[in-house]
Short mmCIF file of C-alpha atoms in Angstrom, two decimals:
data_model
loop_
_atom_site.label_atom_id
_atom_site.label_comp_id
_atom_site.label_asym_id
_atom_site.label_seq_id
_atom_site.Cartn_x
_atom_site.Cartn_y
_atom_site.Cartn_z
CA MET A 24 -49.66 -58.94 -76.73
CA GLN A 25 -50.62 -55.74 -75.78
CA LYS A 26 -53.39 -57.78 -72.81
CA LYS A 27 -49.62 -59.30 -71.34
CA ILE A 28 -48.06 -55.35 -71.69
CA GLU A 29 -51.23 -53.92 -69.77
CA LYS A 30 -51.36 -57.35 -67.03
CA VAL A 31 -47.21 -56.15 -66.36
CA LEU A 32 -47.84 -52.73 -66.97
CA MET A 33 -50.66 -51.16 -65.74
CA PRO A 34 -50.36 -52.28 -62.07
CA MET A 35 -47.21 -50.40 -61.92
CA ALA A 36 -48.40 -47.84 -63.41
CA VAL A 37 -51.45 -47.14 -61.20
CA LYS A 38 -48.93 -48.27 -58.58
CA LEU A 39 -47.14 -44.93 -59.42
CA GLY A 40 -49.77 -42.80 -60.45
CA ASN A 41 -51.16 -43.32 -56.39
CA ASN A 42 -47.78 -42.65 -54.65
CA VAL A 43 -48.33 -39.93 -52.43
CA VAL A 44 -45.00 -38.51 -52.21
CA LEU A 45 -43.68 -38.72 -56.11
CA ARG A 46 -47.94 -37.32 -56.63
CA SER A 47 -46.29 -34.38 -53.74
CA LEU A 48 -43.47 -34.06 -55.48
CA ARG A 49 -44.72 -33.73 -58.79
CA ASP A 50 -47.35 -31.57 -57.89
CA GLY A 51 -44.69 -29.27 -55.70
CA PHE A 52 -42.80 -29.01 -58.82
CA MET A 53 -45.30 -27.27 -60.11
CA ILE A 54 -46.68 -24.50 -57.66
CA VAL A 55 -42.55 -23.56 -58.91
CA MET A 56 -43.01 -24.03 -62.45
CA PRO A 57 -45.25 -21.35 -63.20
CA LEU A 58 -42.34 -18.78 -61.58
CA ILE A 59 -39.62 -19.61 -63.57
CA MET A 60 -41.33 -19.30 -66.29
CA VAL A 61 -42.67 -16.02 -66.09
CA THR A 62 -39.14 -15.24 -65.57
CA SER A 63 -37.55 -17.18 -67.88
CA PHE A 64 -39.64 -13.97 -70.08
CA PHE A 65 -37.37 -11.62 -68.59
CA LEU A 66 -34.28 -13.38 -67.91
CA LEU A 67 -34.92 -14.10 -72.86
CA LEU A 68 -35.46 -10.73 -72.45
CA GLY A 69 -32.08 -9.92 -71.18
CA ASN A 70 -30.58 -11.53 -73.77
CA PHE A 71 -32.30 -12.02 -76.58
CA PRO A 72 -30.68 -14.81 -79.04
CA VAL A 73 -30.60 -11.03 -81.91
CA LYS A 74 -27.26 -9.92 -83.13
CA GLY A 75 -26.95 -6.69 -81.86
CA TRP A 76 -30.10 -6.64 -79.07
CA ASN A 77 -27.68 -5.54 -75.97
CA PRO A 78 -25.35 -2.84 -77.63
CA PHE A 79 -29.11 -1.89 -78.65
CA TRP A 80 -29.99 -1.29 -75.59
CA GLU A 81 -27.51 -0.63 -73.52
CA GLY A 82 -27.21 2.36 -75.88
CA ILE A 83 -30.75 3.60 -74.79
CA PHE A 84 -30.13 2.58 -71.31
CA GLY A 85 -27.08 2.79 -70.64
CA LYS A 86 -24.70 -0.24 -70.16
CA ASN A 87 -27.29 -1.17 -66.09
CA TRP A 88 -29.57 -1.56 -68.28
CA ASP A 89 -30.37 -5.59 -68.03
CA MET A 90 -30.30 -5.21 -64.12
CA TRP A 91 -33.41 -4.90 -64.42
CA PHE A 92 -34.96 -7.55 -65.47
CA SER A 93 -31.55 -10.92 -63.77
CA ALA A 94 -33.16 -8.87 -60.10
CA VAL A 95 -36.82 -10.46 -61.69
CA TYR A 96 -35.41 -13.67 -62.85
CA ASN A 97 -32.71 -14.36 -60.00
CA SER A 98 -35.43 -13.53 -57.74
CA VAL A 99 -36.44 -17.32 -58.42
CA PHE A 100 -33.37 -18.92 -59.96
CA SER A 101 -31.05 -18.36 -57.26
CA PHE A 102 -34.12 -19.87 -54.93
CA THR A 103 -35.47 -22.58 -56.75
CA GLY A 104 -34.20 -24.73 -54.51
CA LEU A 105 -35.46 -23.21 -51.09
CA LEU A 106 -38.77 -22.60 -53.05
CA SER A 107 -39.17 -26.73 -53.99
CA CYS A 108 -38.37 -27.15 -50.46
CA LEU A 109 -41.52 -25.21 -49.54
CA GLY A 110 -43.81 -26.62 -52.72
CA ILE A 111 -43.32 -30.30 -52.08
CA ALA A 112 -43.54 -29.36 -47.91
CA TYR A 113 -46.82 -28.06 -48.96
CA CYS A 114 -47.93 -31.01 -51.20
CA TYR A 115 -47.49 -33.26 -49.07
CA ALA A 116 -49.09 -32.17 -46.35
CA LYS A 117 -52.22 -32.14 -47.86
CA ASN A 118 -51.70 -34.98 -49.13
CA ARG A 119 -51.93 -36.43 -45.98
CA ASP A 120 -54.71 -34.00 -44.75
CA LEU A 121 -52.18 -32.49 -42.75
CA GLU A 122 -52.58 -28.65 -42.58
CA PRO A 123 -50.16 -27.59 -45.67
CA ILE A 124 -48.86 -23.42 -45.21
CA HIS A 125 -47.66 -24.48 -41.29
CA ILE A 126 -45.63 -27.16 -42.44
CA ALA A 127 -44.52 -25.34 -45.36
CA ALA A 128 -43.62 -22.75 -43.63
CA VAL A 129 -41.31 -25.19 -40.80
CA ALA A 130 -39.41 -26.99 -43.82
CA LEU A 131 -38.26 -24.18 -45.47
CA VAL A 132 -37.49 -22.93 -41.09
CA ALA A 133 -36.01 -26.64 -41.22
CA PHE A 134 -34.19 -25.87 -44.89
CA LEU A 135 -32.43 -23.19 -43.87
CA ILE A 136 -30.70 -24.89 -39.93
CA LEU A 137 -28.76 -27.35 -42.88
CA THR A 138 -28.04 -24.17 -45.10
CA PRO A 139 -24.29 -22.60 -44.62
CA THR A 140 -24.99 -19.31 -42.75
CA SER A 141 -20.43 -18.82 -43.31
CA PHE A 142 -18.07 -18.92 -45.81
CA ASN A 143 -14.51 -17.25 -46.31
CA VAL A 144 -13.78 -14.90 -47.68
CA GLY A 145 -9.52 -14.38 -47.81
CA LYS A 146 -9.33 -14.78 -44.29
CA THR A 147 -12.25 -13.40 -43.89
CA THR A 148 -15.49 -14.98 -42.32
CA VAL A 149 -18.02 -13.48 -43.83
CA SER A 150 -22.04 -14.32 -41.99
CA ALA A 151 -24.58 -14.52 -45.54
CA VAL A 152 -26.11 -17.80 -47.54
CA LYS A 153 -24.75 -18.83 -50.95
CA THR A 154 -27.03 -18.44 -53.26
CA GLU A 155 -25.53 -21.66 -54.69
CA PHE A 156 -27.35 -23.38 -51.55
CA VAL A 157 -30.60 -22.08 -52.30
CA GLY A 158 -30.98 -22.48 -56.16
CA ALA A 159 -30.50 -25.85 -58.30
CA ASN A 160 -27.63 -27.68 -56.05
CA GLY A 161 -30.62 -27.89 -52.80
CA VAL A 162 -32.90 -29.68 -54.81
CA PHE A 163 -32.19 -32.61 -53.93
CA LEU A 164 -31.35 -31.71 -50.48
CA GLY A 165 -35.04 -29.37 -50.04
CA ILE A 166 -36.84 -32.82 -51.01
CA LEU A 167 -35.41 -34.31 -48.27
CA ILE A 168 -36.25 -32.15 -46.02
CA ALA A 169 -39.57 -30.78 -47.39
CA ILE A 170 -40.63 -34.83 -46.97
CA PHE A 171 -38.91 -35.48 -43.18
CA SER A 172 -40.77 -31.98 -41.75
CA VAL A 173 -43.93 -33.81 -43.29
CA GLU A 174 -42.91 -37.37 -41.59
CA ILE A 175 -42.28 -35.28 -38.01
CA TYR A 176 -44.83 -32.90 -37.42
CA ARG A 177 -47.70 -36.70 -38.89
CA PHE A 178 -45.81 -38.24 -36.89
CA ALA A 179 -45.93 -35.79 -33.70
CA VAL A 180 -50.31 -35.46 -35.14
CA LYS A 181 -50.79 -39.15 -34.93
CA ARG A 182 -49.44 -39.07 -30.66
CA HIS A 183 -51.60 -35.77 -30.04
CA TRP A 184 -48.49 -33.57 -29.35
CA THR A 185 -50.26 -30.84 -29.53
CA ILE A 186 -51.69 -27.94 -27.56
CA LYS A 187 -55.48 -28.38 -27.14
CA MET A 188 -57.33 -24.52 -26.94
CA PRO A 189 -60.73 -23.22 -25.28
CA ASP A 190 -63.79 -23.74 -27.93
CA GLY A 191 -64.31 -20.35 -28.51
CA VAL A 192 -60.73 -19.48 -28.92
CA PRO A 193 -61.29 -17.54 -32.94
CA PRO A 194 -59.56 -20.37 -35.18
CA ALA A 195 -55.75 -18.97 -36.37
CA VAL A 196 -54.46 -19.02 -32.84
CA THR A 197 -55.51 -22.27 -32.46
CA GLN A 198 -53.95 -23.64 -34.93
CA SER A 199 -51.41 -21.69 -33.98
CA PHE A 200 -50.86 -23.08 -30.68
CA ASP A 201 -51.61 -26.91 -32.31
CA ALA A 202 -49.06 -26.56 -34.93
CA LEU A 203 -46.91 -25.12 -31.86
CA LEU A 204 -45.31 -28.66 -31.01
CA PRO A 205 -44.69 -31.15 -33.83
CA SER A 206 -43.04 -27.77 -35.34
CA ALA A 207 -40.45 -27.51 -32.42
CA LEU A 208 -39.57 -31.27 -32.63
CA VAL A 209 -39.24 -30.82 -36.56
CA ILE A 210 -36.79 -27.35 -36.13
CA ILE A 211 -35.25 -29.65 -33.04
CA VAL A 212 -34.74 -32.44 -34.94
CA PHE A 213 -33.32 -31.15 -37.76
CA PHE A 214 -31.21 -28.68 -35.38
CA LEU A 215 -29.52 -32.37 -34.48
CA VAL A 216 -28.75 -33.29 -37.31
CA ARG A 217 -26.67 -30.15 -38.07
CA ILE A 218 -25.10 -30.87 -35.31
CA ILE A 219 -24.64 -34.51 -37.14
CA PHE A 220 -22.84 -33.49 -40.01
CA SER A 221 -20.96 -30.76 -39.35
CA VAL A 222 -18.72 -33.34 -36.96
CA THR A 223 -17.78 -35.19 -39.80
CA SER A 224 -15.88 -35.44 -43.06
CA PHE A 225 -19.09 -33.73 -44.34
CA GLN A 226 -19.57 -30.48 -42.68
CA THR A 227 -22.64 -29.94 -43.77
CA ALA A 228 -26.02 -31.57 -45.04
CA TYR A 229 -25.61 -29.84 -48.44
CA ASN A 230 -22.22 -31.47 -49.03
CA PHE A 231 -22.82 -34.99 -48.17
CA ILE A 232 -26.87 -35.42 -49.80
CA TYR A 233 -25.24 -33.70 -53.24
CA THR A 234 -22.21 -35.68 -53.47
CA ILE A 235 -24.14 -38.96 -52.31
CA LEU A 236 -27.37 -38.13 -54.24
CA GLN A 237 -27.99 -35.14 -56.63
CA ALA A 238 -24.42 -35.91 -58.75
CA PRO A 239 -24.88 -40.03 -59.32
CA LEU A 240 -28.24 -39.52 -60.29
CA LYS A 241 -27.78 -36.38 -61.96
CA HIS A 242 -24.89 -39.18 -63.52
CA VAL A 243 -28.12 -41.11 -64.38
CA GLY A 244 -30.68 -38.71 -65.64
CA ASN A 245 -28.83 -36.69 -68.68
CA SER A 246 -27.96 -39.68 -70.48
CA LEU A 247 -29.13 -40.94 -73.81
CA PRO A 248 -29.90 -44.23 -72.36
CA SER A 249 -32.00 -42.41 -68.99
CA VAL A 250 -34.01 -39.85 -71.83
CA LEU A 251 -34.78 -42.83 -73.80
CA LEU A 252 -36.20 -44.76 -71.64
CA TYR A 253 -38.79 -41.84 -70.17
CA ASN A 254 -40.07 -41.79 -73.56
CA PHE A 255 -40.65 -45.13 -74.81
CA LEU A 256 -42.74 -45.05 -71.28
CA ALA A 257 -44.24 -41.86 -71.39
CA SER A 258 -45.78 -43.01 -75.18
CA LEU A 259 -46.33 -46.45 -73.83
CA LEU A 260 -48.88 -45.95 -71.34
CA TRP A 261 -51.16 -43.60 -73.04
CA CYS A 262 -51.06 -46.41 -75.43
CA ILE A 263 -53.38 -48.00 -72.97
CA GLY A 264 -54.84 -45.43 -71.69
CA ILE A 265 -52.78 -43.31 -69.28
CA ASN A 266 -51.72 -40.37 -69.11
CA GLY A 267 -47.73 -40.97 -69.40
CA PRO A 268 -46.01 -38.36 -68.12
CA THR A 269 -47.81 -37.53 -65.06
CA ILE A 270 -46.06 -41.62 -64.68
CA THR A 271 -43.07 -40.62 -65.97
CA ASN A 272 -41.94 -37.68 -64.12
CA SER A 273 -43.57 -39.22 -60.71
CA VAL A 274 -39.46 -40.33 -61.49
CA TRP A 275 -37.76 -38.00 -63.70
CA SER A 276 -38.84 -34.85 -63.20
CA PRO A 277 -36.50 -33.23 -59.98
CA ILE A 278 -33.34 -34.94 -62.10
CA PHE A 279 -34.34 -32.63 -65.92
CA PHE A 280 -35.54 -29.58 -63.38
CA VAL A 281 -31.61 -29.94 -61.37
CA LEU A 282 -30.54 -30.17 -64.76
CA THR A 283 -32.41 -27.52 -67.03
CA GLN A 284 -31.74 -24.72 -63.74
CA ASP A 285 -28.20 -26.03 -64.25
CA ASN A 286 -27.74 -25.18 -68.01
CA LEU A 287 -30.02 -21.85 -67.17
CA SER A 288 -27.39 -20.58 -64.32
CA ALA A 289 -24.51 -21.32 -66.90
CA TRP A 290 -26.62 -19.58 -69.71
CA ASN A 291 -26.94 -16.67 -67.61
CA HIS A 292 -23.32 -15.78 -66.21
CA HIS A 293 -22.50 -16.65 -70.43
CA GLN A 294 -21.12 -19.67 -68.86
CA PRO A 295 -20.31 -22.85 -72.01
CA LEU A 296 -24.26 -25.01 -70.97
CA PRO A 297 -22.93 -28.08 -69.50
CA HIS A 298 -25.72 -30.37 -70.23
CA ILE A 299 -28.24 -32.12 -73.07
CA TYR A 300 -30.46 -33.56 -71.33
CA THR A 301 -32.81 -30.72 -69.16
CA GLN A 302 -36.99 -29.78 -70.05
CA PRO A 303 -36.50 -27.99 -72.84
CA PHE A 304 -34.75 -30.67 -74.79
CA ILE A 305 -37.54 -33.33 -73.44
CA ASP A 306 -40.43 -31.51 -74.15
CA MET A 307 -39.16 -29.80 -77.54
CA PHE A 308 -36.87 -31.63 -79.43
CA THR A 309 -38.57 -35.07 -78.36
CA THR A 310 -42.01 -34.57 -79.34
CA TYR A 311 -44.24 -32.49 -81.69
CA GLY A 312 -48.28 -31.84 -81.03
CA GLY A 313 -48.04 -34.17 -77.63
CA GLY A 314 -46.86 -37.40 -76.28
CA GLY A 315 -46.41 -39.57 -79.08
CA SER A 316 -45.92 -36.74 -81.06
CA THR A 317 -49.37 -36.60 -82.93
CA LEU A 318 -47.57 -33.68 -85.60
CA SER A 319 -47.21 -36.17 -87.85
CA LEU A 320 -49.78 -37.44 -87.79
CA LEU A 321 -52.11 -35.30 -88.27
CA ILE A 322 -50.19 -33.41 -91.33
CA VAL A 323 -50.55 -37.10 -92.80
CA MET A 324 -54.76 -37.20 -91.78
CA PHE A 325 -55.01 -34.21 -93.40
CA VAL A 326 -52.82 -34.82 -96.42
CA VAL A 327 -53.26 -38.11 -98.05
CA CYS A 328 -56.59 -39.67 -95.27
CA LYS A 329 -59.30 -40.27 -97.76
CA SER A 330 -62.29 -41.90 -94.55
CA LYS A 331 -64.70 -39.29 -93.91
CA ARG A 332 -64.58 -39.92 -89.88
CA ILE A 333 -60.05 -39.94 -90.31
CA ARG A 334 -60.50 -36.61 -91.88
CA GLU A 335 -62.54 -34.37 -90.05
CA LEU A 336 -60.61 -35.43 -87.03
CA ALA A 337 -57.76 -34.25 -88.39
CA LYS A 338 -59.83 -31.37 -89.16
CA LEU A 339 -60.41 -30.59 -85.59
CA ALA A 340 -57.80 -31.89 -84.24
CA ILE A 341 -55.26 -29.88 -86.13
CA MET A 342 -55.05 -25.96 -84.57
CA PRO A 343 -55.41 -27.43 -80.88
CA GLY A 344 -52.54 -30.58 -82.35
CA ILE A 345 -49.85 -27.73 -83.18
CA PHE A 346 -50.04 -26.34 -79.90
CA GLY A 347 -49.83 -29.97 -78.30
CA ILE A 348 -53.13 -31.02 -77.89
CA ASN A 349 -53.75 -34.15 -78.96
CA GLU A 350 -56.68 -35.84 -76.27
CA PRO A 351 -58.82 -35.30 -79.16
CA LEU A 352 -56.97 -37.40 -81.45
CA ILE A 353 -55.46 -39.89 -78.42
CA PHE A 354 -59.19 -40.70 -77.49
CA GLY A 355 -61.22 -40.22 -81.18
CA LEU A 356 -58.81 -42.23 -83.82
CA PRO A 357 -57.93 -43.38 -80.90
CA VAL A 358 -54.86 -44.02 -80.62
CA VAL A 359 -55.39 -45.93 -76.87
CA LEU A 360 -55.92 -50.03 -77.27
CA ASN A 361 -54.67 -49.22 -81.00
CA PRO A 362 -52.95 -51.86 -82.13
CA ILE A 363 -51.95 -50.06 -85.64
CA ILE A 364 -51.47 -46.90 -84.04
CA ALA A 365 -49.94 -48.34 -81.13
CA ILE A 366 -46.37 -49.89 -83.24
CA PRO A 367 -45.28 -45.86 -84.72
CA PHE A 368 -47.16 -43.76 -81.60
CA ILE A 369 -44.19 -45.70 -79.56
CA LEU A 370 -41.65 -45.56 -82.33
CA THR A 371 -41.94 -41.80 -83.15
CA PRO A 372 -40.75 -39.91 -80.11
CA THR A 373 -38.76 -42.78 -79.45
CA ILE A 374 -36.39 -41.45 -82.26
CA ASN A 375 -37.20 -38.60 -82.66
CA THR A 376 -35.15 -38.93 -78.96
CA LEU A 377 -32.02 -40.91 -79.76
CA ILE A 378 -31.77 -38.44 -82.79
CA SER A 379 -32.39 -35.02 -81.41
CA GLY A 380 -29.86 -36.65 -78.35
CA LEU A 381 -27.07 -37.40 -81.54
CA ALA A 382 -26.86 -34.54 -83.37
CA PHE A 383 -26.34 -32.42 -79.37
CA SER A 384 -23.60 -34.33 -78.45
CA TRP A 385 -22.24 -33.71 -81.52
CA HIS A 386 -22.55 -30.70 -81.53
CA LEU A 387 -24.89 -29.78 -84.54
CA LEU A 388 -27.50 -27.48 -82.78
CA PRO A 389 -26.58 -25.33 -79.23
CA PHE A 390 -27.43 -27.18 -76.30
CA THR A 391 -31.59 -25.81 -74.49
CA ASN A 392 -30.36 -22.76 -72.37
CA GLY A 393 -32.70 -23.87 -70.03
CA ILE A 394 -35.26 -20.94 -70.32
CA GLN A 395 -38.86 -22.84 -69.20
CA LEU A 396 -41.55 -22.18 -72.23
CA THR A 397 -45.03 -23.17 -72.34
CA TRP A 398 -45.40 -26.42 -73.58
CA THR A 399 -47.87 -25.54 -76.15
CA THR A 400 -45.73 -23.70 -77.52
CA PRO A 401 -45.53 -24.03 -81.23
CA PRO A 402 -42.19 -26.27 -82.78
CA ILE A 403 -40.12 -23.59 -84.71
CA ILE A 404 -40.25 -21.25 -82.47
CA SER A 405 -40.17 -22.90 -79.77
CA GLY A 406 -36.64 -23.73 -81.56
CA TRP A 407 -35.55 -21.18 -81.98
CA LEU A 408 -35.86 -19.42 -78.56
CA THR A 409 -34.51 -22.72 -76.75
CA THR A 410 -31.29 -23.04 -78.65
CA GLY A 411 -30.97 -19.72 -79.67
CA SER A 412 -30.05 -20.90 -83.27
CA TRP A 413 -31.89 -21.69 -86.76
CA LYS A 414 -30.73 -25.14 -86.07
CA GLY A 415 -33.47 -25.57 -83.84
CA PRO A 416 -36.56 -25.08 -85.52
CA VAL A 417 -34.69 -27.43 -88.79
CA LEU A 418 -33.96 -30.57 -86.32
CA GLN A 419 -38.04 -29.78 -85.22
CA ILE A 420 -38.87 -29.73 -89.41
CA PHE A 421 -36.22 -32.68 -90.10
CA GLU A 422 -37.82 -34.54 -87.38
CA ILE A 423 -41.53 -34.14 -87.81
CA ILE A 424 -40.99 -34.59 -91.65
CA LEU A 425 -39.55 -37.74 -90.44
CA GLY A 426 -42.64 -38.35 -88.57
CA ILE A 427 -45.10 -38.42 -91.36
CA PHE A 428 -43.30 -41.40 -93.13
CA ILE A 429 -42.82 -43.45 -89.99
CA TYR A 430 -46.63 -43.01 -89.57
CA TYR A 431 -48.10 -42.89 -93.00
CA PRO A 432 -48.48 -46.32 -93.92
CA PHE A 433 -50.06 -46.86 -90.26
CA ILE A 434 -52.44 -44.76 -90.97
CA LYS A 435 -53.20 -45.71 -94.50
CA MET A 436 -53.96 -49.05 -93.21
CA LEU A 437 -56.39 -48.22 -91.02
CA ASP A 438 -57.71 -45.45 -93.65
CA ARG A 439 -58.18 -48.64 -95.83
CA GLN A 440 -59.93 -49.65 -92.85
CA TYR A 441 -61.95 -47.14 -91.75
CA LEU A 442 -63.10 -46.53 -95.72
CA ALA A 443 -64.32 -50.11 -95.88
CA GLU A 444 -66.40 -49.22 -92.79
CA GLU A 445 -68.45 -46.29 -94.12
CA ALA A 446 -68.94 -48.23 -96.72
CA LYS A 447 -71.00 -50.85 -95.84
CA ALA A 448 -72.07 -48.94 -93.64
CA HIS A 449 -73.47 -46.58 -96.75
CA ALA A 450 -74.13 -49.46 -98.56
CA ASP A 451 -76.92 -50.84 -95.24
CA ASP A 452 -78.51 -47.44 -96.19
CA LEU A 453 -79.41 -47.62 -99.32
CA ASP A 454 -80.22 -51.20 -98.82
CA ILE A 455 -83.81 -51.27 -98.36
CA ASP A 456 -85.97 -53.63 -98.38
CA PHE A 457 -89.15 -52.24 -100.27
CA SER A 458 -91.75 -54.62 -99.13
CA GLU A 459 -91.12 -54.09 -95.08
CA VAL A 460 -92.01 -50.33 -95.84
#
């Protein structure tokens, strides 16, 4: 069975993992992610989920004390579409062996060319850019602009449409002239695109992409079947030795990113949170201790297993496991290519996803607020901070205990197998043939 799964999934996973566009998307979002995590703390401090927090600080610093914090987090949250375009263009250009910084800059210009630069306030037309165009709603437009900018630039470079400077000219000057004609081509193309959309019923490229692509994809991604498939595939790939999330994130990351930003924006403006299946939902309410939700497995190993091999591994892996790092367990137990552990390893996060999805959809606890904590944040703390409610940690504890019951019969089976092997090895050591001594 396992060989059949490997035969089907391994080539597909390798192909996805090596796809330069998907790899660039994942890496590009990774450039923006640290900025979101850092500024999330400023948002959290400005809206800490403790009763009396705001009145306390208002009494000391005045009513506008939270403006200091909003200046920091709005510098990122209001421009995530723009920043995503920059990061993805940089990574895609790098993966295509082109000069990344020049292309990232020209992609940024292309994004601004397609961005509406005026809007009506009453009967007056104001020249300005609304942050809704360059924030989370502009992420998919930013992705497409980044990819097409690189491809247009690459098209020009491959045909040697560049200005070559004589030897002796400083490298920085040479690179600038090399980028001149390809950059001009990118700008001309997006200039024409803006004109074309302006004569259609969509008026702007932003309206077209949001209506045709982003809104439908958000709807599909923000569903329980989609997230169940995500976690099932991620766990299955781990079982055959492939880091599952690095593959599945290539496909789902843009969707989770946009959904998370929507919730963050709503929370920042004290509006109802619109989505359940955000990145914090995936990170904090489906897996505990890393892929396969192995914190439950570690607890069973630590408490009930008798095999020396398993107990020693549990001692080594428990502390990293609390912080979501489970590679020692995956390769030490091992989980990889282990048909006994593969079953609960896939089953546990899938069941967690189902329970959490239902719990949130039945409004048993508040939706995740979009705060991006680091994935190493331990359960209980993460549940409280991402929901602002004590119910978050309660759900996490329930699912960790449930995982213990799921893992128990399988790890006991492995424990008995290892005990027999250890007993045999011990007997072989004692069975000394003195005639040969």
